[in-house]
PDB file of C-alpha atoms and ligand atoms in Angstrom:
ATOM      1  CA  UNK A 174       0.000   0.000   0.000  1.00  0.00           C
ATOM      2  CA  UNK A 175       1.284   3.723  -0.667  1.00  0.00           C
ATOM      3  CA  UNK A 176       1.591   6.367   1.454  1.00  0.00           C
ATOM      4  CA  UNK A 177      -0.767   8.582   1.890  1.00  0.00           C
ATOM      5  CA  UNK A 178      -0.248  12.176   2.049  1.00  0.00           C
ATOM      6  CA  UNK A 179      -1.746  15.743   2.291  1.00  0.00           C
ATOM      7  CA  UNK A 180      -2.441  18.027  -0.245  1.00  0.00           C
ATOM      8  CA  UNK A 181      -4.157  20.952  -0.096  1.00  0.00           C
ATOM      9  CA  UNK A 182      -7.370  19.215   1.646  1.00  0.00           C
ATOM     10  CA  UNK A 183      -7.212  15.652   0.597  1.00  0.00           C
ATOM     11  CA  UNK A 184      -6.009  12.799   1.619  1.00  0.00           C
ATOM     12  CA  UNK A 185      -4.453  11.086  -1.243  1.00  0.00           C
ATOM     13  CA  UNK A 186      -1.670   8.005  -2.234  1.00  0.00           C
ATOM     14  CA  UNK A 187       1.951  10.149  -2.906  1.00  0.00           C
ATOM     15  CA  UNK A 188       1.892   9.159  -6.309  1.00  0.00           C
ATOM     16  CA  UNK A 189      -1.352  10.899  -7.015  1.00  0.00           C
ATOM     17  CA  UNK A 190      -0.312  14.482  -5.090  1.00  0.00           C
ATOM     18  CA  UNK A 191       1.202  17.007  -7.574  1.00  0.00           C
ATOM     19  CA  UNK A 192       1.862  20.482  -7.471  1.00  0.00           C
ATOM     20  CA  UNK A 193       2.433  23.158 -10.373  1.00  0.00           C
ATOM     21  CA  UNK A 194       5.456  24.115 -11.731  1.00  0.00           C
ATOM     22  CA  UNK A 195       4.598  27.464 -10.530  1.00  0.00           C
ATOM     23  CA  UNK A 196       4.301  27.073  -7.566  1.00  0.00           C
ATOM     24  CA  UNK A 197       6.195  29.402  -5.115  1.00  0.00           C
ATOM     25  CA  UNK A 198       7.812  26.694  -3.154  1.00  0.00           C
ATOM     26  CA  UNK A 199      10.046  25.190  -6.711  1.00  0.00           C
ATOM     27  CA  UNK A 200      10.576  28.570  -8.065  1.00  0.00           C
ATOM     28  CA  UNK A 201      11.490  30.828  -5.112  1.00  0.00           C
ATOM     29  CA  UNK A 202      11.813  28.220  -1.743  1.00  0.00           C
ATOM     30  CA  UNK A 203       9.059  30.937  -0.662  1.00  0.00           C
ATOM     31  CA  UNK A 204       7.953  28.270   1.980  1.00  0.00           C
ATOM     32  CA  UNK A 205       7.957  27.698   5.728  1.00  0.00           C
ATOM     33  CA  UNK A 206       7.792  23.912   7.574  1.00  0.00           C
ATOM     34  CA  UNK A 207       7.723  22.253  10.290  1.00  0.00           C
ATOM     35  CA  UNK A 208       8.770  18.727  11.604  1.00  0.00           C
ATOM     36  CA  UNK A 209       6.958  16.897  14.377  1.00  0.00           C
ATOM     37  CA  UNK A 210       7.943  13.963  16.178  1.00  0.00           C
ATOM     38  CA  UNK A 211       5.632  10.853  16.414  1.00  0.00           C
ATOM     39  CA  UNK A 212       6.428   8.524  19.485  1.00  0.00           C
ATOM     40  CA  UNK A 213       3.531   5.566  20.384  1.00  0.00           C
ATOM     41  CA  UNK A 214       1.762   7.108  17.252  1.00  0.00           C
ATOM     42  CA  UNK A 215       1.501  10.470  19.267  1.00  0.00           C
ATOM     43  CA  UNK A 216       2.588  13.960  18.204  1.00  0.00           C
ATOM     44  CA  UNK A 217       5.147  15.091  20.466  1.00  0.00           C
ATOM     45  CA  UNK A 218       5.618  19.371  21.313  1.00  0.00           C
ATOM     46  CA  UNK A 219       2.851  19.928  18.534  1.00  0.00           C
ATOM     47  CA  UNK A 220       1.467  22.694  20.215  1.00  0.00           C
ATOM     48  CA  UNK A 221       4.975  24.646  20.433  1.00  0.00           C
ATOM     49  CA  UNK A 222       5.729  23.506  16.251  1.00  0.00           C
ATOM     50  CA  UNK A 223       2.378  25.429  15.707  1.00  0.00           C
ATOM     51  CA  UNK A 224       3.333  28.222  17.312  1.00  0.00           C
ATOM     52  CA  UNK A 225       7.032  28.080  15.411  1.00  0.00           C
ATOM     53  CA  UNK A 226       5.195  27.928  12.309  1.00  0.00           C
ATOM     54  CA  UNK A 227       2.887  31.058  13.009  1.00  0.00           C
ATOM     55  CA  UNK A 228       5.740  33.077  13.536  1.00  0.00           C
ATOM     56  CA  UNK A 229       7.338  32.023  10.067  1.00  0.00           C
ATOM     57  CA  UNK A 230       4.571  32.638   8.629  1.00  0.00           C
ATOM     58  CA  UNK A 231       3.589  35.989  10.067  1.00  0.00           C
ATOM     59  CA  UNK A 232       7.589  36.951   9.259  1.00  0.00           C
ATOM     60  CA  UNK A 233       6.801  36.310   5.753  1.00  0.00           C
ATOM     61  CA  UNK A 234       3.063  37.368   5.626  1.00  0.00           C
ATOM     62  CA  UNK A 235       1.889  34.303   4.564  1.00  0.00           C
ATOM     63  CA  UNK A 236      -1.599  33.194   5.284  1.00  0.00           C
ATOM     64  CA  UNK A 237      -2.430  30.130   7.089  1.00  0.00           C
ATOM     65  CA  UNK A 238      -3.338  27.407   5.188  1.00  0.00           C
ATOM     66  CA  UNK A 239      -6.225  26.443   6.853  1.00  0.00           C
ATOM     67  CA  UNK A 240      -7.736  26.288  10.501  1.00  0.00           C
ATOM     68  CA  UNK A 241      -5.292  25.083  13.443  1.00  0.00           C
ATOM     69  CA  UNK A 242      -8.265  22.254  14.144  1.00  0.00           C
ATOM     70  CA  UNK A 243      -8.046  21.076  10.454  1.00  0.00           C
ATOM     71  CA  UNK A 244      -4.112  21.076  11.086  1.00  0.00           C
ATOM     72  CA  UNK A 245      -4.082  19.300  14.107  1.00  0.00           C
ATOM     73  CA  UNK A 246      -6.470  16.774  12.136  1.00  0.00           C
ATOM     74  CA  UNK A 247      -4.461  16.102   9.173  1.00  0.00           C
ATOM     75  CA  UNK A 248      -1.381  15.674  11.074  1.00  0.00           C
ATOM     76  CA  UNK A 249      -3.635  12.815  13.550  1.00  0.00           C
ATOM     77  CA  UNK A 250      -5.228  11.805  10.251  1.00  0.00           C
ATOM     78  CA  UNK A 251      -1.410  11.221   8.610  1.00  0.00           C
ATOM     79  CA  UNK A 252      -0.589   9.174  11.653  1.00  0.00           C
ATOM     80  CA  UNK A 253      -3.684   7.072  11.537  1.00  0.00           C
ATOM     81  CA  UNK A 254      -3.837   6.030   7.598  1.00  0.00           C
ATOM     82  CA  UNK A 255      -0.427   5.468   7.445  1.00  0.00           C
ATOM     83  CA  UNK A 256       0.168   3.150  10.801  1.00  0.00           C
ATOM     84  CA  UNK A 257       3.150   5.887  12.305  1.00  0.00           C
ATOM     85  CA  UNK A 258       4.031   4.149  15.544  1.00  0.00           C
ATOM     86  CA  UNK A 259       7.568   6.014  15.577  1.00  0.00           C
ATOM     87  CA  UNK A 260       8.610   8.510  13.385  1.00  0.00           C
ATOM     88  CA  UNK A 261       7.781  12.018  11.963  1.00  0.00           C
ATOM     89  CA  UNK A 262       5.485  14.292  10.233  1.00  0.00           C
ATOM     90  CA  UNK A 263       6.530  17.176   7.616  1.00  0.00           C
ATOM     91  CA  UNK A 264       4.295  19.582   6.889  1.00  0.00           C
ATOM     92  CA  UNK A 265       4.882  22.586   4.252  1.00  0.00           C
ATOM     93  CA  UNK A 266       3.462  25.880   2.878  1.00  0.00           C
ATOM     94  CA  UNK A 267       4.346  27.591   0.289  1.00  0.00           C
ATOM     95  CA  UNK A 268       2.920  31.343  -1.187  1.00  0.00           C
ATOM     96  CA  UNK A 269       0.792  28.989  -3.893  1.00  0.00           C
ATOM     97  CA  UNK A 270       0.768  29.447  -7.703  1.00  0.00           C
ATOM     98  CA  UNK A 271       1.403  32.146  -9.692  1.00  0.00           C
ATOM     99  CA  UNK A 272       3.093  33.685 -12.440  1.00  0.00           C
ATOM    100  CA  UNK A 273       6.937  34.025 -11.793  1.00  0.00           C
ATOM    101  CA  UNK A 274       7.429  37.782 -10.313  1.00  0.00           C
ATOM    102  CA  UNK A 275       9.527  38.056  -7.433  1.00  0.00           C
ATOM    103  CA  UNK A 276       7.249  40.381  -4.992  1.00  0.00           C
ATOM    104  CA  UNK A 277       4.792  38.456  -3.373  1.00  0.00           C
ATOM    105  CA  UNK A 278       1.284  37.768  -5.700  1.00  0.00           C
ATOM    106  CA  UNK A 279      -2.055  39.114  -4.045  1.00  0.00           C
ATOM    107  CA  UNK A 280      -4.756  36.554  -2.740  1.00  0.00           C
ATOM    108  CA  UNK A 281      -3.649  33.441  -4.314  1.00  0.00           C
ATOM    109  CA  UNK A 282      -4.313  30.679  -1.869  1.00  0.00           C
ATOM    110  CA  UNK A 283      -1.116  28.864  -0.543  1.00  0.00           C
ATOM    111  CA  UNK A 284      -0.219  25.021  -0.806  1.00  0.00           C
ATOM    112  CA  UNK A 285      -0.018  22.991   2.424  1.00  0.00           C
ATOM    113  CA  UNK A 286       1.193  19.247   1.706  1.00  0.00           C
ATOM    114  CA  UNK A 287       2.062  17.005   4.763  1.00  0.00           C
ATOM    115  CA  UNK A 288       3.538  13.638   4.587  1.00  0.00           C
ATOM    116  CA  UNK A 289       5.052  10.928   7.193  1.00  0.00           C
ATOM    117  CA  UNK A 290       8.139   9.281   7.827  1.00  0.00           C
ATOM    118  CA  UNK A 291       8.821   6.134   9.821  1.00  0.00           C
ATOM    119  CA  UNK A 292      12.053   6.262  11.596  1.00  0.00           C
ATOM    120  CA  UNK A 293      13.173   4.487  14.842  1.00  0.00           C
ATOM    121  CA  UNK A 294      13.003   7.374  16.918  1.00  0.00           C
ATOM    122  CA  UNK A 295      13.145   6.450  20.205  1.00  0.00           C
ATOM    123  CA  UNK A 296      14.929   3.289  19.169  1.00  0.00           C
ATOM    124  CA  UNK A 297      17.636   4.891  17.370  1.00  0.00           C
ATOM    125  CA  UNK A 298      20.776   2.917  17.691  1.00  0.00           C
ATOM    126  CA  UNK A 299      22.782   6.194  17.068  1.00  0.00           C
ATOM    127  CA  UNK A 300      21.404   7.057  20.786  1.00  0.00           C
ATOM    128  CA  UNK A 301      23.573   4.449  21.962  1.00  0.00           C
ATOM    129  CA  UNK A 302      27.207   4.422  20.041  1.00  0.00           C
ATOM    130  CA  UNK A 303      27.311   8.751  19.551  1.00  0.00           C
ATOM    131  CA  UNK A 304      27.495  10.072  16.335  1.00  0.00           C
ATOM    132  CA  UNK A 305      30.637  12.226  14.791  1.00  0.00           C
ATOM    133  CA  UNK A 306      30.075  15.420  13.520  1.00  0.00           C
ATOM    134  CA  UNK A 307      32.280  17.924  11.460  1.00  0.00           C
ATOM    135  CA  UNK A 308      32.923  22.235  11.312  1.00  0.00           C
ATOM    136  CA  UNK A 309      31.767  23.669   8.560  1.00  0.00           C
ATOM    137  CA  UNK A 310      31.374  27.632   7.698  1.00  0.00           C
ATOM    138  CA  UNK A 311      28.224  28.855   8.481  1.00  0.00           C
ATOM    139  CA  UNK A 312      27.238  30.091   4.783  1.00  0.00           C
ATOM    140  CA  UNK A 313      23.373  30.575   4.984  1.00  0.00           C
ATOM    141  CA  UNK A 314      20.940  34.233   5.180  1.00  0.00           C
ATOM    142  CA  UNK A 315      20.834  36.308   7.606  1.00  0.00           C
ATOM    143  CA  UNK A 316      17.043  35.123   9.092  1.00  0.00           C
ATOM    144  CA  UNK A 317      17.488  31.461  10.058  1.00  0.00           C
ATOM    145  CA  UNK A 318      14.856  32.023  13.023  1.00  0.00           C
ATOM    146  CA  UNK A 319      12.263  31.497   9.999  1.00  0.00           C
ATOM    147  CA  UNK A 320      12.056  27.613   9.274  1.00  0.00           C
ATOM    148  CA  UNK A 321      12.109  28.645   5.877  1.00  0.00           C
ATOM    149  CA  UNK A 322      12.350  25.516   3.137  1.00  0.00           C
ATOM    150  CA  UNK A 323      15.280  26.952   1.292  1.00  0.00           C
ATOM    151  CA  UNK A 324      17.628  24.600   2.911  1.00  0.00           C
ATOM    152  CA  UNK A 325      20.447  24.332  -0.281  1.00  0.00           C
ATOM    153  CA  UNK A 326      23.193  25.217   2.343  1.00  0.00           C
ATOM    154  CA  UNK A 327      21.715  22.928   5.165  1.00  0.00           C
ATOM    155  CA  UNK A 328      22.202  20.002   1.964  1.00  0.00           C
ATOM    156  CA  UNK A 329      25.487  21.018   1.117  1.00  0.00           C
ATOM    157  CA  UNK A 330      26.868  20.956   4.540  1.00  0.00           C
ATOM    158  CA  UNK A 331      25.122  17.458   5.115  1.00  0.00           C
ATOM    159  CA  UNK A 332      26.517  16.231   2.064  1.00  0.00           C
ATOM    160  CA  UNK A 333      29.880  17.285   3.123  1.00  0.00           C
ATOM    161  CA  UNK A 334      29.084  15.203   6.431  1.00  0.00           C
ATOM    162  CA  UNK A 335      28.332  12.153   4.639  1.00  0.00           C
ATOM    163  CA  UNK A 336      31.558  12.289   2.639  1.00  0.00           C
ATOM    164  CA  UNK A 337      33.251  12.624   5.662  1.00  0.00           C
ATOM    165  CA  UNK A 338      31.397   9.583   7.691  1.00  0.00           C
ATOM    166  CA  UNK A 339      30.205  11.530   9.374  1.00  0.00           C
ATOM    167  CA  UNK A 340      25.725  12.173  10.745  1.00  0.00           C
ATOM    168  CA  UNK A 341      26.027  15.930  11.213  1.00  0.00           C
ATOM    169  CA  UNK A 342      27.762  19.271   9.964  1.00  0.00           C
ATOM    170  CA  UNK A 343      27.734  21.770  13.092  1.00  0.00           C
ATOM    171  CA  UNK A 344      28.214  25.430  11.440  1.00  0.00           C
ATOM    172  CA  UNK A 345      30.716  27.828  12.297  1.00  0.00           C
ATOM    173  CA  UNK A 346      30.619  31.869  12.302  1.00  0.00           C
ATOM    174  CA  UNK A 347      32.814  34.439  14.038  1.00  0.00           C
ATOM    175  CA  UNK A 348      34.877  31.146  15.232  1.00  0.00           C
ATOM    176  CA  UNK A 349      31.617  30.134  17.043  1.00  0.00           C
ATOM    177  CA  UNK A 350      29.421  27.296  16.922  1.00  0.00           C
ATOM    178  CA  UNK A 351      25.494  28.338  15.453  1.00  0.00           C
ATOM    179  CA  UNK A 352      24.119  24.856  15.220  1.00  0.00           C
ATOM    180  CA  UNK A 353      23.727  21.741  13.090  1.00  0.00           C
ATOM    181  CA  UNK A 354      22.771  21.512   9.690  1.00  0.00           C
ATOM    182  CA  UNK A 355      19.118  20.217  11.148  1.00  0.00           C
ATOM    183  CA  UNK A 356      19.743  20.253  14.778  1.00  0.00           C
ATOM    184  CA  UNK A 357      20.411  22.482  17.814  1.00  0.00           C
ATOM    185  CA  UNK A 358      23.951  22.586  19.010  1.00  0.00           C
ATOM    186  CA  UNK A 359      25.322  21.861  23.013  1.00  0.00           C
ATOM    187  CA  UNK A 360      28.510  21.262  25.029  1.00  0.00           C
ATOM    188  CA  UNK A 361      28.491  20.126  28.808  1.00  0.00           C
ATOM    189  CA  UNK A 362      31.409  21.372  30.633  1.00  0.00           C
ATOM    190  CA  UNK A 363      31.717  20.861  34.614  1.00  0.00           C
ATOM    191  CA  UNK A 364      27.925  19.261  34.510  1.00  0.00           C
ATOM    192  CA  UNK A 365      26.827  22.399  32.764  1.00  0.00           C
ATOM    193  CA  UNK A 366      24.895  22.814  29.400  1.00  0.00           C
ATOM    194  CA  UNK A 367      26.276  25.245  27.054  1.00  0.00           C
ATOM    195  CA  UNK A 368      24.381  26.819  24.392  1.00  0.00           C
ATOM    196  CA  UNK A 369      23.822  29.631  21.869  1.00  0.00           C
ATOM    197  CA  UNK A 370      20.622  31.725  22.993  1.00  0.00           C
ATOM    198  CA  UNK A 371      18.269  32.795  20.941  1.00  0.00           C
ATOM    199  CA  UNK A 372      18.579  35.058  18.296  1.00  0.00           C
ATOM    200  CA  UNK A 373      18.449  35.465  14.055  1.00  0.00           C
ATOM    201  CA  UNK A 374      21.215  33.194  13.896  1.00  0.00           C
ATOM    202  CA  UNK A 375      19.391  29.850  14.549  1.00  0.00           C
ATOM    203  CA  UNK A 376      16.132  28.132  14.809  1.00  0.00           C
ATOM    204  CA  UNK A 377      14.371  28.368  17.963  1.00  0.00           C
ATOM    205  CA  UNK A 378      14.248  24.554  18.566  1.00  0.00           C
ATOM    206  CA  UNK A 379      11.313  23.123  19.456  1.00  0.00           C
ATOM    207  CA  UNK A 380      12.612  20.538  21.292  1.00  0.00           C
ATOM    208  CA  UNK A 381      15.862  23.046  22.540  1.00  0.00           C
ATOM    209  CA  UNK A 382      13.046  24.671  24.137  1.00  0.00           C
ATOM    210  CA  UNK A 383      11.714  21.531  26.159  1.00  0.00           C
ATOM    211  CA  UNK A 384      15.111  20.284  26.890  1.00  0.00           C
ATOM    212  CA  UNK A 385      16.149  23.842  28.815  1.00  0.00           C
ATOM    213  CA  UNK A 386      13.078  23.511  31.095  1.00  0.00           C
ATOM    214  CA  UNK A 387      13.300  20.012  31.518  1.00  0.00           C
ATOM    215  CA  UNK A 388      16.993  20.760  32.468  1.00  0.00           C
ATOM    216  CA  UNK A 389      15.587  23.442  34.992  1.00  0.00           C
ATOM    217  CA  UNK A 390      13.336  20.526  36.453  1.00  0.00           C
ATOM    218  CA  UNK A 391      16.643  18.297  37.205  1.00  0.00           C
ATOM    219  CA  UNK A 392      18.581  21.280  38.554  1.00  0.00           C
ATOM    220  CA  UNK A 393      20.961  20.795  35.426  1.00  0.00           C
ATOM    221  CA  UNK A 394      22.348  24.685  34.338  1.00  0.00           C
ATOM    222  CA  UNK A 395      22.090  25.652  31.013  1.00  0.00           C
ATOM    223  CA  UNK A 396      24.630  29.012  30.268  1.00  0.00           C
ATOM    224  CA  UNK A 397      22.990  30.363  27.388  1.00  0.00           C
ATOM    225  CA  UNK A 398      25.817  31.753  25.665  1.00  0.00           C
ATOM    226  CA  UNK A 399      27.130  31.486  22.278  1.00  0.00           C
ATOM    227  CA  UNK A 400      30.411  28.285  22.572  1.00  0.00           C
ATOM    228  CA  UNK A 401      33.601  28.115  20.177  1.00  0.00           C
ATOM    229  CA  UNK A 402      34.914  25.055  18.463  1.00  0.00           C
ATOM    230  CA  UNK A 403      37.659  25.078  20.180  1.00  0.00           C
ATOM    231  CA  UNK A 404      35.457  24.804  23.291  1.00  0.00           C
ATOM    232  CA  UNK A 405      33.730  21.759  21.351  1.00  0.00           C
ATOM    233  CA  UNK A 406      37.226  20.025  21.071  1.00  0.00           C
ATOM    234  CA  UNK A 407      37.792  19.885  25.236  1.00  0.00           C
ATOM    235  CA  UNK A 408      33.772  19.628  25.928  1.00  0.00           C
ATOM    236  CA  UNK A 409      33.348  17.098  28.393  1.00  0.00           C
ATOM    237  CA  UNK A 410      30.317  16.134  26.176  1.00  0.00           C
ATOM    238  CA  UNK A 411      28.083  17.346  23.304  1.00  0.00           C
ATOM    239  CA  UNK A 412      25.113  16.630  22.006  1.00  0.00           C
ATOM    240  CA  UNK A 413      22.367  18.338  19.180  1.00  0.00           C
ATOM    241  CA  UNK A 414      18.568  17.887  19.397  1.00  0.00           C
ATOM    242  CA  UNK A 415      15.595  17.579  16.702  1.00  0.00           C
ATOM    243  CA  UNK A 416      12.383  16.215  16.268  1.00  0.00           C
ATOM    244  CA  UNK A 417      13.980  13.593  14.495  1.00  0.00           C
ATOM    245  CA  UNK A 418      17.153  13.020  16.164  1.00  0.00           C
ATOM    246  CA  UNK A 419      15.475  14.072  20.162  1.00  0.00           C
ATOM    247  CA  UNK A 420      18.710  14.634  21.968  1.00  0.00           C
ATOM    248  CA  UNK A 421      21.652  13.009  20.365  1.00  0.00           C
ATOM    249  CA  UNK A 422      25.281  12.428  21.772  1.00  0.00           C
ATOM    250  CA  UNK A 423      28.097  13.614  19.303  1.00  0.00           C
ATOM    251  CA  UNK A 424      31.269  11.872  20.408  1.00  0.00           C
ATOM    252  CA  UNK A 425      33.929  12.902  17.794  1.00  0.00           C
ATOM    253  CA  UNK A 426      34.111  17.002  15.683  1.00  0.00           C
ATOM    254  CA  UNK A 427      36.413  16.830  12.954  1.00  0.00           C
ATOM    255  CA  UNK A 428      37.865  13.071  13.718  1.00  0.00           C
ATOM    256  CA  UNK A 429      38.501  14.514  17.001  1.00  0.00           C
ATOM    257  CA  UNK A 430      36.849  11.960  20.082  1.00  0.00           C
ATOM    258  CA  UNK A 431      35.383  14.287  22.708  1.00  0.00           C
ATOM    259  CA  UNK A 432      36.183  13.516  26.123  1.00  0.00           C
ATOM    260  CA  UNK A 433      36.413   9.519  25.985  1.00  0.00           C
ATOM    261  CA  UNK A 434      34.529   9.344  22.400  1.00  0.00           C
ATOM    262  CA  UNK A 435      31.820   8.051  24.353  1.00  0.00           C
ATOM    263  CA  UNK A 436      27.796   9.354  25.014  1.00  0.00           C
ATOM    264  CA  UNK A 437      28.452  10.994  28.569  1.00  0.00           C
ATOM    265  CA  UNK A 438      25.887  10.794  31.275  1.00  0.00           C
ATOM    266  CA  UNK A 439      24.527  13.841  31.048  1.00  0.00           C
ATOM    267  CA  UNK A 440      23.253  13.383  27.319  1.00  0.00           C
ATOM    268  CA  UNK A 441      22.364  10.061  28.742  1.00  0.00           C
ATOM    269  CA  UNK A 442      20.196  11.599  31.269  1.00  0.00           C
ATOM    270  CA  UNK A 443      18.989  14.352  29.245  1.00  0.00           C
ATOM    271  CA  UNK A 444      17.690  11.677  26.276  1.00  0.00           C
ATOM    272  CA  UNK A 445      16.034   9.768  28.706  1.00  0.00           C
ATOM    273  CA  UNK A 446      14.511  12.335  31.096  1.00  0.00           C
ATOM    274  CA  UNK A 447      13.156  13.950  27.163  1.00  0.00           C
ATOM    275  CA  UNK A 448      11.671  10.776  26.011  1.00  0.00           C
ATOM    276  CA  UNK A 449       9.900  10.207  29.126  1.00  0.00           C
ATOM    277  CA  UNK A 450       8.510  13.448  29.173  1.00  0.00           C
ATOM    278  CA  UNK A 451       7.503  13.378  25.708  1.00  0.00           C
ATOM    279  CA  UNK A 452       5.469  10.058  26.057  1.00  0.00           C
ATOM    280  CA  UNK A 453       4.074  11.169  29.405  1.00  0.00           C
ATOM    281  CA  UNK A 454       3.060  14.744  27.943  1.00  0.00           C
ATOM    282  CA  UNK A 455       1.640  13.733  24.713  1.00  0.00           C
TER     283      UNK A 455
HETATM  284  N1  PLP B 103      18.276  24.061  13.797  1.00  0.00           N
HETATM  285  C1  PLP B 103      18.026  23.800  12.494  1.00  0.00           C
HETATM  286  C2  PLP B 103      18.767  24.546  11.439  1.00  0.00           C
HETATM  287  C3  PLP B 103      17.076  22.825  12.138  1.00  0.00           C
HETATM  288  O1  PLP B 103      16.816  22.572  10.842  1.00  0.00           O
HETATM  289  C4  PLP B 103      16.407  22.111  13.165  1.00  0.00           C
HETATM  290  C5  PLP B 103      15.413  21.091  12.848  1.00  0.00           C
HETATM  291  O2  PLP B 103      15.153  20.779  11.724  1.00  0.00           O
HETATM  292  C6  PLP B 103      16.706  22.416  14.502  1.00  0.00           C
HETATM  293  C7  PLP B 103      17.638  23.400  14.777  1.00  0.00           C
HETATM  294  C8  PLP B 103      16.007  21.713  15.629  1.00  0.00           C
HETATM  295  O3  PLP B 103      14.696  22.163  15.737  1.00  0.00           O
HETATM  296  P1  PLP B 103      13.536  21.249  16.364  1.00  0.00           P
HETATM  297  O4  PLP B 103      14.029  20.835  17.720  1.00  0.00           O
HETATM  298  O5  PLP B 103      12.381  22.148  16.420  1.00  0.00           O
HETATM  299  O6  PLP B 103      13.362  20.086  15.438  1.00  0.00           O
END
């Protein structure tokens, strides 16, 4: 059986769902998404995504696509018809059709596809070995707090990661560390979590923003400051958090081990402590 995704108000098998050539989203990237987590066939933050995704749009002016209950059905719809125990949903908009013109077209109604991945989520063997990462110039715009779709330097950096064995490219400006290609961006020194604070320079991470109060909860600090690579190299541990990855231990930067090359115990603890939360919470 296919998979069935979203399109513009129907359910339909991914080989039926097509979109213009005009469309916005190919021609310009003039698009915003969001990723959600799926754990026990549950959506996991989704209230915090939707509020991401307002202020992208809002940034851009875009409409919504539709109602936030027809939203929040066709992401629990997605789940349902297409059996998402563990896993993830994407969801897109883009400015809809029109003619090519750069400023933005009056009244034409935007696109909103959604589809689902299955991926071992909580069962992610990566959880338990670490994964390496490598330092890469930061080379994207100057508004990454929008969760904008053009992603062409968040590609080429991955690529560059994958020819180097490597899961994750963590992105470097002014000799500091602004996050992963897909991922928020942490060392732990002395028991304490260092990362950047908020700002233009990264996403506001949904799941960042569980983690710090979750940290709060265990009494963990969290210096909110922006960290060097060179700070990376002697980190005691490191780690980077998604809705896909949830809170991942990095054990080597540049072929580099940190610490022992080994997931430490506070990413241990952190991973856990999320996961729990997130299945409790759902
Ligand atoms: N930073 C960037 C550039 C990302 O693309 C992502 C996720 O895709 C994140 C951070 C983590 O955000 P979230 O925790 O909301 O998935």
């Amino acid at each position: 059986m296919s998979r069935i995704v979203h399109l513009n108000g129907q359910f339909l098998p991914e080989e039926q769902a097509k979109v213009s050539i005009f469309d916005r989203g190919f021609v310009f990237a003039d698009g915003v998404y969001e990723v959600t987590a799926v754990i026990n066939a549950k959506l996991i933050d989704y209230a915090p995504h939707m509020e991401r995704l307002e202020r992208s749009l809002r940034e851009l002016d875009m409409a919504w696509p539709c109602s936030r209950q027809e939203l929040r059905a066709v992401h629990e719809d997605l789940v349902k018809h297409n059996d998402v125990e563990q896993g993830r949903v994407y969801m897109q908009v883009t400015r809809g059709v029109a003619e090519r013109d750069f400023a933005y077209p009056a009244d034409t109604p935007t696109t909103l596809m959604a589809f689902t991945q299955i991926a071992a989520t909580v069962a992610n063997p990566r959880a338990e070995t670490g994964v390496a990462a490598i330092s890469i110039p930061d080379i994207r715009w100057k508004r990454r707090d929008i969760k904008s779709i053009a992603l062409l330097a968040q590609c080429m950096g991955k690529q560059r990661a994958a020819e180097a064995g490597a899961y994750e490219a963590l992105m470097v400006e002014d000799g500091h560390i602004t996050e992963g290609t897909s991922s928020s961006a942490y060392i732990v020194k002395d028991g304490r979590i260092v990362t950047r604070p908020l700002s233009n320079a990264i996403l506001p991470g949904v799941t960042r923003r569980a983690l710090m109060r979750l940290a709060a909860d265990h009494r963990i600090v969290v210096e909110e400051r922006a960290f060097t690579l060179e700070e990376m190299y002697g980190a005691d541990e490191a780690f980077i958090t998604s809705a896909s990855a949830l809170v991942l231990p990095v054990v080597a930067i540049d072929g580099r081990p940190i610490a022992a090359g080994r997931p430490g115990p506070v990413t241990r603890k952190l991973r856990q402590v999320y996961i729990d939360a997130a299945v409790a919470g759902a």
